[in-house]
Amino acid sequence: MAFECPFCNRVLSSRSAYSQHDNSEDNRNNKIIYISDNEPMFSSRSNETSDIMQDELPQSMNGLTFEEFASIRYEEPASREPKFETDKSKSKSDEIETETESESKSDKTEFESDKTDNESDESEESESAEEETETIPKFPNNTYSDLMTLIIQHNLNNKAGNTIIRFFNKHSNLPTSLLPKNIEQERKLMDRMKLINLLNKEKINNNRNYNEQYTSNWWARTEKTLPTGSYLLSIILYSDASTTALGKNTLHLIFVTLDNIITWRRNKPDVKQLLAYLPIRKVKDDTQKISEEHKNIVRRTFYKSLKFLLSPLYDDNGIELELNNSIFWCFPRISMIISDWPETCTFALIYKSTKSNYPCHFCLVFKEDLSNINLNSNQIEPRSHNNMKLYYKNNTGKNVNIENVRNFFWSVPNINIYAATVPDRMHHFDLGLFQHQLNFTKILINKQCEKSVIDEMNRRITKIPRYKDLKLFSNSFLHLTLLTASEYRSLMKIMIFIVNELYEDSGSSNFIKNNKITEVYLKWNKMYLLSRKENYEESDVTLLQESINEWAKLFIELFKEHSKSELQFPKLHSWVFHICSSIREFGAINGYTTETYESLHKDYVKKPYKLTNKKEIEKQIMKIIRRKAIITESSSKEIPKTPIALKYSKKLYEFCIQNAEIYIQTRMNNSDLEKEMKLGFEKFLECLDVYLEIYYQNLSEHKKIDMIFHIYGGVTLKFGSIIRATNKFHKKPIFSNIAVEMNADEIFEYTSDNGVCFA
């Protein structure tokens, strides 16, 4: 195979020669493989979009294609606008100039014959560039300004804007038009306007962005270590043990996916592949299970299994990946490992006990400082391969709580295993810190309040109305145990309403002063919402860190005395001190959570287990999964499910047009009818009068009108959402808020917010 250099067109005979050829910084321009579901892209290391191609996905292979795997950047077409920077433009022009000089040596005559034309083109480009950089302080006139205000505020496209310009020119009777020829010209003029306030604002907002992993520090560092012309494949591992039905057996699963896939797509179950079931050593009894010999064997077995699975990825020559009938030279690198806290300790080979002296897998912080949020950087020494390897070689690993087993990842390039085992939001937050906050709230209430306060909380829970995706707790949540992450997230939404001003309603005099219990849930919600952002500017990361500190300070103040360990939780420490550094290192938190992995246990353990005869379980389950993969690969392309649009719920009212007004007025006299339902009836009658007036104008005198109206309590839209407007839904009224996007032809006939009407 021959290898052609993209910079000097030189053809090299081997990959080794190609990787060493002219490896200077100017020529290093590794690109990011980016293929979304409908838009394959290749963007340069600077994260600027350099090429956009529309392509159709090929037939899936084993349920997935690499097109589904390898998307890194996705932008909506409306927001995709090219951005150019002076330095990069200069660099690009330098590359073109160098290439031209190279060509001139081989074909001087042709170059000279085209010289005049080239100079002419350069002159025109220079004039164009000068024209583009000329600044304009304001609009030429008020009419011009008013039109652009109309266009921008109502999100009108160029076609609608041009129609307005033609309408104005036709009826204004002016000798010279006050408007430009077209909207495109008008938009370009606005791009050349440089306002002082706008420039200051742009300067302030010129922050580093962290979203997909390709925007992270790890990606930038790793890409620089790869040979010229190669591509980076970022691998994510997920590992966890799962019990079969009735908890009789345990299987240790390890999944793999690629961070080249955009987050929203990667978080779907079918984009994760089962890599293997890791071996689990059986024990005779509990005595053997807790023995040090057994634990060492388990650790060594775990790491030998990882080495067997992962070592083939680290070929010095990389791998060849076929994509869209092209071959890409790729280097796989493990970027992150997602798991719960015990599994994280297994990967990092540190003690799993929270009572150990240094329980944090990120850094060497003493256990007594886990609840100290005032530590500075000098008091926190990060764990690294170098310092941990030194402790291991000197046989002093116990001093920093690492196991006496050589860590396989110490020899793996481009990974710090202690930082790569990122904090998982579901286990750290939903099932961890929020669970602690709820438990301490219960303890606080029981200690400081009368029974009437508990009764009031239970009463408030029953008053919360139904809402889509909101789990309701018909009984007291104070006695609930073993809640799911989804149920804890539902409690986050309602707890602030349950505890707000509770002491005033109950008359209790010894409840928390200033109602700090409400404040801690308010700060929690603010922090939690920030943690779910899909895109972080540097200022957003700073804001998240500030909100974490504010919540943690109040959390410790309220609950430290009620905790047996005085809140010495590794999860609290890692959330306060390490989550923001993880965002900078690997991108937004949404890209590395276990929320969508947990459901895979059903598909790869629990369901297949039920189909076995309970003998040689692992072998049978593997066969079942393999058969399923064969069917997926050999079957034709799945026909996407089309949601049933306009599926109506139970019919509430039915009447004919002749007695519509009498029928509705009778219903409106019902005292149990909610005000929203009465208002709906009133608006219906108003609209019906207008409709009939128009209808009768176009109707022949002798034609009889016969209409029957059906009113339903809800309707399912084509994308699955349900709109409800009923007096009784599970014994409670429910009226959904709706937003209607106006027809472009009618946009000026209604009052709207940028073309959207709300009700």
Short mmCIF file of C-alpha atoms in Angstrom, two decimals, residues 9 351 608:
data_model
loop_
_atom_site.label_atom_id
_atom_site.label_comp_id
_atom_site.label_asym_id
_atom_site.label_seq_id
_atom_site.Cartn_x
_atom_site.Cartn_y
_atom_site.Cartn_z
CA ASN A 9 2.04 15.07 -2.43
CA TYR A 351 -8.85 0.39 49.16
CA PRO A 608 -31.13 -14.13 28.91
#
